XYZ file of C-alpha atoms in Angstrom:
124
model
C 50.640 -3.841 81.356
C 47.900 -1.955 79.568
C 49.799 0.600 77.965
C 52.672 -2.224 77.175
C 50.703 -3.254 73.634
C 49.540 0.191 72.233
C 53.567 0.904 73.014
C 55.055 -1.800 71.200
C 52.756 -1.147 68.592
C 53.925 2.230 68.336
C 57.721 1.534 68.581
C 56.973 -1.432 65.341
C 55.609 2.003 63.731
C 59.028 3.931 64.099
C 61.142 0.993 63.606
C 59.336 0.071 60.424
C 59.195 3.619 58.859
C 62.788 3.727 59.957
C 64.042 0.362 58.011
C 61.900 1.203 54.779
C 63.756 4.628 54.529
C 67.055 3.595 55.246
C 66.489 0.824 52.695
C 65.387 3.523 50.243
C 68.262 5.623 51.388
C 70.601 2.538 50.681
C 69.318 1.775 47.172
C 69.291 5.443 45.976
C 72.924 6.139 46.608
C 74.074 2.736 45.128
C 75.186 0.942 48.467
C 72.614 -1.998 47.956
C 71.091 -3.869 45.063
C 67.642 -3.937 44.901
C 67.603 -7.648 44.798
C 69.819 -8.016 47.542
C 69.133 -9.867 50.363
C 69.877 -7.377 53.222
C 67.625 -4.550 51.026
C 64.493 -7.184 50.980
C 65.172 -8.383 54.464
C 65.013 -4.335 55.192
C 61.450 -4.185 53.605
C 59.536 -7.057 54.819
C 60.489 -6.804 58.244
C 59.631 -2.800 57.514
C 56.447 -3.824 56.322
C 55.554 -6.502 59.001
C 56.019 -3.464 61.460
C 53.926 -0.671 59.789
C 51.401 -2.987 59.011
C 51.004 -4.195 62.821
C 50.948 -0.718 63.828
C 48.273 0.674 60.962
C 46.341 -2.101 61.403
C 45.818 -1.209 65.508
C 44.866 2.269 64.333
C 42.420 1.504 62.021
C 44.836 2.614 59.020
C 43.401 0.350 56.315
C 44.664 1.854 52.919
C 48.381 1.953 54.678
C 47.849 -1.808 55.432
C 46.850 -2.382 51.805
C 50.094 -0.668 50.708
C 52.564 -2.339 53.229
C 50.776 -5.641 52.142
C 51.771 -4.892 48.732
C 55.403 -4.141 49.827
C 55.406 -7.118 51.717
C 54.047 -9.799 49.200
C 56.504 -7.594 46.492
C 59.559 -8.463 48.666
C 58.722 -11.884 49.668
C 58.318 -12.788 45.971
C 61.750 -11.005 44.731
C 63.190 -12.782 47.773
C 61.896 -16.504 46.394
C 63.390 -15.562 42.642
C 66.625 -14.676 43.856
C 67.082 -17.477 45.659
C 65.298 -19.978 42.440
C 68.393 -18.063 40.505
C 70.875 -19.005 43.161
C 69.832 -22.608 43.360
C 69.851 -22.933 39.310
C 73.698 -21.476 39.555
C 74.903 -23.548 41.599
C 73.206 -26.389 39.736
C 74.505 -25.503 36.731
C 77.706 -25.116 38.288
C 78.024 -28.638 39.469
C 76.527 -30.442 36.415
C 79.340 -28.882 34.712
C 81.633 -29.972 37.232
C 80.577 -33.569 36.624
C 80.113 -33.256 33.099
C 84.171 -32.321 33.161
C 84.719 -35.554 35.373
C 82.746 -37.693 33.379
C 84.798 -36.017 30.049
C 88.168 -36.881 31.826
C 86.899 -40.548 32.670
C 86.196 -41.298 29.446
C 89.585 -40.378 27.651
C 91.191 -42.487 30.307
C 92.910 -39.285 32.131
C 93.282 -39.084 35.906
C 92.101 -36.102 37.573
C 95.386 -35.607 38.769
C 96.967 -35.673 34.832
C 93.969 -33.366 33.413
C 95.025 -30.432 35.764
C 98.849 -30.687 35.120
C 100.143 -28.336 32.104
C 101.829 -29.905 29.373
C 106.032 -30.510 29.585
C 107.520 -27.382 27.622
C 108.840 -28.470 24.497
C 112.743 -27.467 23.327
C 113.558 -25.677 20.280
C 115.799 -27.717 18.014
C 118.582 -25.531 16.518
C 120.228 -26.635 13.449
């Protein structure tokens, strides 16, 4: 049992390093966007694991560097979430506005969506 905690911290360090390198490879190859949830999740979890490993061995400069990665990752994640929610609100507001406009002119929603009938050409 006494060797379990150091072994787990060592494993966390290796896994954290692997996650950060994998995230870097994915973004460098263009397979992930920098603001994607997957990229940020890899950065955040990798940073947490590396911070735990570095703190246990007293590597404080690395702890601070990984804390920076963590703060940036959480900030980007929250920024993306706010933008996503704002987009949902804009789309919903647009849909409500369109319904109100149709109701104001007395057009039922089904009638508003139906195409106008084609006119026949009159030849003389």
